[in-house]
Coordinates of C-alpha atoms and ligand atoms in Angstrom, one line a residue:
M1 CA 79.5 119.6 135.5
I2 CA 83.0 118.2 134.7
W3 CA 83.7 114.9 133.1
L4 CA 86.9 113.4 134.7
G5 CA 87.4 110.4 132.4
N6 CA 85.8 107.8 134.6
R7 CA 83.5 109.8 136.8
L8 CA 81.3 113.0 136.7
R9 CA 81.9 116.0 139.1
I10 CA 78.9 118.0 139.9
L11 CA 77.9 120.8 142.3
D12 CA 75.0 119.4 144.5
Q13 CA 72.2 121.9 143.8
T14 CA 70.1 120.7 146.7
R15 CA 72.6 122.0 149.2
L16 CA 72.8 125.5 147.8
P17 CA 73.2 128.2 149.0
R18 CA 74.2 127.0 152.5
E19 CA 77.0 124.7 151.2
E20 CA 78.9 124.4 148.0
V21 CA 79.4 120.6 148.0
Y22 CA 81.0 118.9 145.0
L23 CA 80.2 115.3 144.4
E24 CA 82.0 112.8 142.3
L25 CA 79.7 110.3 140.7
H26 CA 81.4 107.0 139.8
R27 CA 78.4 104.9 138.6
Y28 CA 75.6 105.6 136.2
Q29 CA 73.1 104.8 138.9
D30 CA 74.6 107.7 141.0
I31 CA 73.9 110.1 138.1
A32 CA 70.4 108.7 137.7
S33 CA 69.7 109.3 141.4
A34 CA 71.3 112.8 141.3
I35 CA 68.9 113.7 138.4
T36 CA 65.8 112.3 140.3
E37 CA 66.8 114.0 143.5
L38 CA 67.5 117.4 141.7
K39 CA 71.2 117.5 142.6
I40 CA 71.5 118.0 138.9
R41 CA 68.5 119.9 137.5
G42 CA 67.3 122.2 134.7
A43 CA 66.5 120.8 131.2
P44 CA 69.8 121.2 129.4
A45 CA 71.8 120.0 132.4
I46 CA 69.6 116.9 132.8
G47 CA 70.3 116.1 129.1
V48 CA 74.1 116.5 129.5
A49 CA 74.1 114.5 132.7
G50 CA 72.0 111.7 131.1
A51 CA 74.5 111.4 128.3
Y52 CA 77.5 111.1 130.7
A53 CA 75.5 108.5 132.7
I54 CA 75.2 106.4 129.6
A55 CA 78.9 106.8 128.8
L56 CA 79.8 105.9 132.3
G57 CA 77.4 102.9 132.3
A58 CA 78.9 101.8 129.0
L59 CA 82.5 101.9 130.4
E60 CA 81.4 99.6 133.2
I61 CA 79.9 96.9 130.9
K62 CA 82.0 93.7 130.5
A63 CA 80.5 91.9 127.5
E64 CA 81.8 89.1 125.3
S65 CA 80.0 90.4 122.2
R66 CA 78.7 93.6 120.6
D67 CA 75.1 92.2 120.9
E68 CA 75.5 91.5 124.5
F69 CA 77.0 94.9 125.1
L70 CA 74.2 96.7 123.3
K71 CA 71.5 94.7 125.2
R72 CA 73.0 95.8 128.5
L73 CA 73.4 99.3 127.3
W74 CA 69.7 99.5 126.4
G75 CA 69.0 98.6 130.1
I76 CA 71.1 101.6 131.2
T77 CA 69.3 104.0 128.7
Q78 CA 66.0 102.8 130.1
T79 CA 67.1 103.6 133.6
I80 CA 68.2 107.1 132.5
A81 CA 65.0 107.7 130.6
S82 CA 62.9 106.9 133.7
T83 CA 64.6 109.6 135.9
R84 CA 62.5 112.6 134.9
P85 CA 59.8 112.7 132.1
T86 CA 59.4 116.3 131.1
A87 CA 62.6 117.8 129.8
K88 CA 63.0 117.0 126.1
N89 CA 66.7 117.6 126.3
L90 CA 67.1 114.3 128.2
F91 CA 65.4 112.2 125.5
R92 CA 67.3 113.9 122.7
A93 CA 70.6 113.1 124.4
I94 CA 69.5 109.5 125.0
D95 CA 68.5 109.2 121.3
R96 CA 71.9 110.6 120.2
M97 CA 73.8 108.2 122.4
Q98 CA 71.7 105.2 121.2
Q99 CA 72.4 106.1 117.5
V100 CA 76.2 106.4 118.2
A101 CA 76.1 103.0 119.9
E102 CA 74.2 101.4 117.0
A103 CA 76.7 102.8 114.5
G104 CA 79.7 101.4 116.4
K105 CA 81.7 98.4 115.1
D106 CA 82.9 96.8 118.3
V107 CA 82.6 97.2 122.0
E108 CA 85.8 99.2 122.7
Q109 CA 85.1 101.5 119.8
I110 CA 81.5 102.1 120.9
K111 CA 82.7 102.9 124.5
A112 CA 85.1 105.5 123.2
A113 CA 82.5 107.0 120.8
L114 CA 79.9 107.3 123.6
V115 CA 82.3 109.2 125.8
N116 CA 83.1 111.5 122.9
E117 CA 79.4 112.0 122.1
A118 CA 78.6 113.0 125.7
I119 CA 81.4 115.5 125.7
K120 CA 80.1 116.9 122.4
I121 CA 76.6 117.2 123.7
Q122 CA 77.9 119.2 126.7
S123 CA 79.9 121.6 124.5
E124 CA 77.0 122.0 122.0
E125 CA 74.6 122.8 124.8
A126 CA 77.0 125.3 126.3
E127 CA 77.5 127.0 123.0
A128 CA 73.8 127.1 122.3
T129 CA 73.0 128.7 125.6
R130 CA 75.7 131.3 125.1
K131 CA 74.4 132.1 121.6
L132 CA 70.8 132.4 122.6
S133 CA 71.7 134.6 125.6
Q134 CA 73.5 136.9 123.2
L135 CA 70.5 137.0 120.8
G136 CA 68.0 137.4 123.6
A137 CA 69.9 140.3 125.2
E138 CA 68.8 142.4 122.2
L139 CA 65.2 142.3 123.6
I140 CA 66.3 143.8 126.9
E141 CA 66.5 147.6 127.2
D142 CA 68.7 149.6 129.6
G143 CA 66.7 150.2 132.8
F144 CA 64.5 147.2 132.5
T145 CA 63.0 145.3 135.4
I146 CA 62.8 141.7 134.4
L147 CA 60.8 139.0 136.3
T148 CA 62.1 135.5 136.0
H149 CA 60.9 132.2 137.5
C150 CA 62.8 129.1 138.7
N151 CA 66.5 128.8 138.0
T152 CA 67.8 128.9 134.4
G153 CA 71.4 129.9 134.9
A154 CA 74.7 128.1 134.4
L155 CA 73.9 125.3 136.8
A156 CA 70.6 124.5 135.1
T157 CA 72.3 124.2 131.7
A158 CA 75.9 123.0 132.2
G159 CA 76.6 126.0 130.1
Y160 CA 75.8 129.7 130.3
G161 CA 72.1 129.8 131.1
T162 CA 68.8 130.4 129.2
A163 CA 66.5 133.0 130.7
L164 CA 69.2 133.9 133.2
G165 CA 71.8 133.8 130.5
V166 CA 69.9 136.5 128.6
I167 CA 69.8 138.6 131.7
K168 CA 73.5 138.1 132.4
W169 CA 74.4 138.9 128.8
A170 CA 72.4 142.1 128.8
S171 CA 74.0 143.1 132.1
E172 CA 77.5 142.4 130.7
Q173 CA 76.5 144.7 127.8
G174 CA 76.4 147.5 130.4
K175 CA 72.6 147.7 130.6
K176 CA 71.3 148.7 134.1
L177 CA 68.8 146.0 135.1
R178 CA 66.8 144.9 138.1
V179 CA 65.6 141.3 138.4
L180 CA 62.6 140.1 140.3
A181 CA 63.3 136.5 141.1
T182 CA 60.5 134.3 142.3
E183 CA 61.3 131.9 145.1
T184 CA 59.7 129.0 143.1
R185 CA 57.8 126.8 145.5
P186 CA 57.9 124.0 146.3
L187 CA 61.7 123.4 146.0
L188 CA 62.9 127.0 146.0
Q189 CA 65.1 126.9 143.0
G190 CA 64.7 130.7 142.7
A191 CA 65.4 131.6 146.3
R192 CA 68.3 129.1 146.6
I193 CA 69.9 129.0 143.2
T194 CA 68.9 132.0 141.1
A195 CA 69.5 134.3 144.1
W196 CA 72.9 132.6 144.6
E197 CA 73.8 133.0 140.9
L198 CA 72.6 136.6 140.6
K199 CA 74.5 137.6 143.8
K200 CA 77.7 136.1 142.3
A201 CA 77.1 137.9 139.0
D202 CA 76.6 141.1 140.9
I203 CA 73.2 141.9 139.2
P204 CA 70.7 143.9 141.3
F205 CA 67.8 141.7 142.2
T206 CA 64.8 141.4 144.6
L207 CA 63.6 138.0 145.8
I208 CA 59.8 137.7 145.9
T209 CA 57.5 134.8 146.7
D210 CA 55.6 133.3 143.7
S211 CA 52.4 134.9 144.8
M212 CA 53.8 138.4 144.7
A213 CA 54.2 138.4 140.9
G214 CA 50.7 139.9 140.3
Y215 CA 51.4 142.7 142.9
F216 CA 54.6 143.9 141.1
I217 CA 53.2 143.4 137.6
S218 CA 50.0 145.3 138.3
R219 CA 51.9 148.2 139.7
G220 CA 53.7 148.6 136.4
E221 CA 57.0 147.7 137.9
V222 CA 57.9 144.9 135.5
N223 CA 59.0 145.5 131.9
C224 CA 59.1 141.9 130.7
V225 CA 59.1 138.3 131.9
I226 CA 61.7 135.8 130.8
V227 CA 61.6 132.1 131.6
G228 CA 63.2 128.9 130.5
A229 CA 61.5 125.7 129.1
D230 CA 61.5 122.0 129.6
R231 CA 59.7 121.1 126.5
I232 CA 58.2 123.2 123.6
A233 CA 55.5 121.5 121.5
S234 CA 55.4 122.1 117.7
N235 CA 52.7 124.8 118.1
G236 CA 54.8 126.7 120.7
D237 CA 53.0 125.6 123.8
T238 CA 55.7 125.4 126.5
A239 CA 56.1 123.3 129.6
N240 CA 58.2 125.0 132.3
K241 CA 58.4 125.1 136.1
I242 CA 55.0 125.0 137.9
G243 CA 53.8 128.6 138.3
T244 CA 55.0 129.8 134.8
Y245 CA 51.5 129.7 133.3
T246 CA 50.2 132.0 136.1
I247 CA 52.9 134.5 135.4
A248 CA 52.1 134.3 131.6
V249 CA 48.5 135.1 132.2
L250 CA 49.4 138.1 134.4
A251 CA 51.8 139.3 131.7
K252 CA 49.2 139.1 129.0
E253 CA 46.6 140.9 131.1
H254 CA 49.0 143.7 131.8
S255 CA 50.4 143.8 128.2
I256 CA 54.0 143.1 129.0
P257 CA 56.2 140.8 126.9
F258 CA 56.5 137.2 128.1
Y259 CA 59.7 135.5 126.6
V260 CA 60.7 131.9 126.6
A261 CA 64.4 131.2 126.2
A262 CA 65.6 127.7 125.4
P263 CA 68.1 125.8 123.2
T264 CA 66.5 124.0 120.2
T265 CA 67.2 120.7 122.0
T266 CA 64.1 121.6 124.1
I267 CA 61.8 121.6 121.1
D268 CA 59.6 118.5 120.5
L269 CA 58.2 118.7 117.0
A270 CA 56.6 115.3 117.5
L271 CA 54.0 116.8 119.9
T272 CA 51.3 118.8 118.2
S273 CA 50.3 120.7 121.4
G274 CA 51.2 121.2 125.0
N275 CA 48.5 118.9 126.4
K276 CA 50.6 116.0 125.1
I277 CA 53.7 117.0 127.1
P278 CA 54.3 114.5 130.0
I279 CA 54.1 116.4 133.3
E280 CA 56.2 115.0 136.1
Q281 CA 54.3 114.5 139.4
R282 CA 56.6 114.6 142.4
S283 CA 56.4 113.5 146.0
P284 CA 53.9 115.1 148.3
E285 CA 56.7 115.6 150.9
E286 CA 58.1 118.4 148.7
V287 CA 54.9 120.4 149.4
T288 CA 54.2 119.4 153.0
H289 CA 57.8 119.9 154.1
I290 CA 60.4 122.7 153.6
Q291 CA 63.9 121.4 153.9
G292 CA 62.8 118.5 156.0
V293 CA 60.5 120.5 158.4
A294 CA 56.8 119.7 158.2
I295 CA 54.6 122.7 157.5
A296 CA 51.3 120.9 157.0
P297 CA 49.3 118.4 159.0
E298 CA 50.0 114.7 158.3
G299 CA 47.8 112.5 156.2
I300 CA 46.3 115.2 153.9
D301 CA 45.7 115.1 150.2
V302 CA 48.5 116.9 148.3
A303 CA 49.2 117.6 144.6
N304 CA 52.7 118.3 143.3
P305 CA 52.9 118.7 139.5
A306 CA 56.5 119.9 138.8
F307 CA 55.6 121.8 135.6
D308 CA 52.7 123.5 133.8
V309 CA 52.0 124.4 130.2
T310 CA 51.8 127.9 128.9
P311 CA 49.8 128.1 125.7
H312 CA 51.6 129.6 122.7
N313 CA 49.3 132.6 122.5
Y314 CA 50.6 133.8 125.8
I315 CA 54.2 133.8 124.6
T316 CA 55.5 137.0 122.9
A317 CA 58.7 135.3 121.5
I318 CA 60.8 132.2 121.8
I319 CA 64.5 132.8 121.9
T320 CA 66.8 130.0 120.7
E321 CA 70.4 129.8 119.5
N322 CA 69.2 129.8 115.9
G323 CA 67.0 132.9 116.2
I324 CA 64.1 134.5 117.9
I325 CA 60.6 133.6 116.6
R326 CA 57.1 134.9 117.2
E327 CA 53.6 133.7 116.3
P328 CA 52.7 131.7 114.3
Y329 CA 55.2 129.3 115.9
G330 CA 54.6 126.2 113.8
E331 CA 56.8 127.1 110.8
G332 CA 59.4 129.0 112.9
L333 CA 60.0 126.1 115.2
K334 CA 60.5 123.7 112.3
K335 CA 63.0 126.0 110.6
L336 CA 64.9 126.6 113.8
S337 CA 65.2 122.9 114.4
G338 CA 66.6 122.4 110.9
N339 CA 63.5 120.5 109.9
V340 CA 61.8 122.4 107.1
Ligands
MRU401 O1 62.5 120.9 138.3 P1 63.6 121.7 137.7 O2 64.3 122.5 138.7 O3 64.5 120.8 136.9 O4 62.9 122.7 136.7 C1 63.7 123.6 135.9 C2 62.9 124.5 135.1 O5 61.7 124.5 135.0 C3 63.7 125.4 134.2 O6 63.0 126.6 134.0 C4 63.9 124.7 132.8 O7 64.4 123.4 133.0 C5 64.9 125.5 132.0 S1 66.5 125.5 132.7 C6 67.5 126.3 131.6

């Protein structure tokens, strides 16, 4: 994701791996649609894109007064906030942008400050994912087979990656690894994007369907599981891509570590537990169709929650840029967020 002064350049993640298509988004509405349609996806990347959308929207506003400008800006932040509900990173980015706008003296100064803040959010997220990958790599031993779910690499973070970042860092340290990457139904982020990223990074991997996780774990072929997160409640309960909870239960049953890797911007201290995390419900067509082709009869009942919640007692450790924590998560999460 590259900011070009008056537009945002992104790689369209929906077209991977068949085509590498770059899009230039000139209006904040284009960024909002790109987030909703998953052209930009992954919690940290959604936050960064949301910040750029607000900056871009601000640049377009022609207002006579600061008050009028702010009123129109709040309309834009509402549009961005309504794109996807689960990733905490988006709402943190929006809060930061709103605070910067409120602190500004006049319209031109606020516009410049908003652009600077969005750039800062991107560089901070990139730095955080690099740092957490470095810290998390210490948990990975030479010869490990690691199971990961969904896509948590550079594209999902506008930076280095979270779970996939940990794997990449461990591999760069010279550790010999094998990755089991789940395809991640319904939208195949694993098959399309993780496989594309792992292939580029030259890390040995095997693509499996989501339902094969139990087969490989029960045969003792998996040393640990690492996943990302969209929102972590203050007790450690973690929302991540649908199917994560199933893998966590399997990991616990077979006594293998289950790690969550995320920047602290994913932590939501205001929520006491995971059942308060808003879970996005997406369109039935994503389940009944694969890349436009119908695979189910018409007119049937379909459910499509995009995320599930893994209770904290299934999580062996949470890896962030500020450190790795284990149970009990309450105090640790507060400390890591600088909120003691
Ligand atoms: O619906 P998506 O593709 O945006 O879901 C992404 C995930 O669930 C990721 O695991 C999470 O956002 C962490 S990305 C570093």
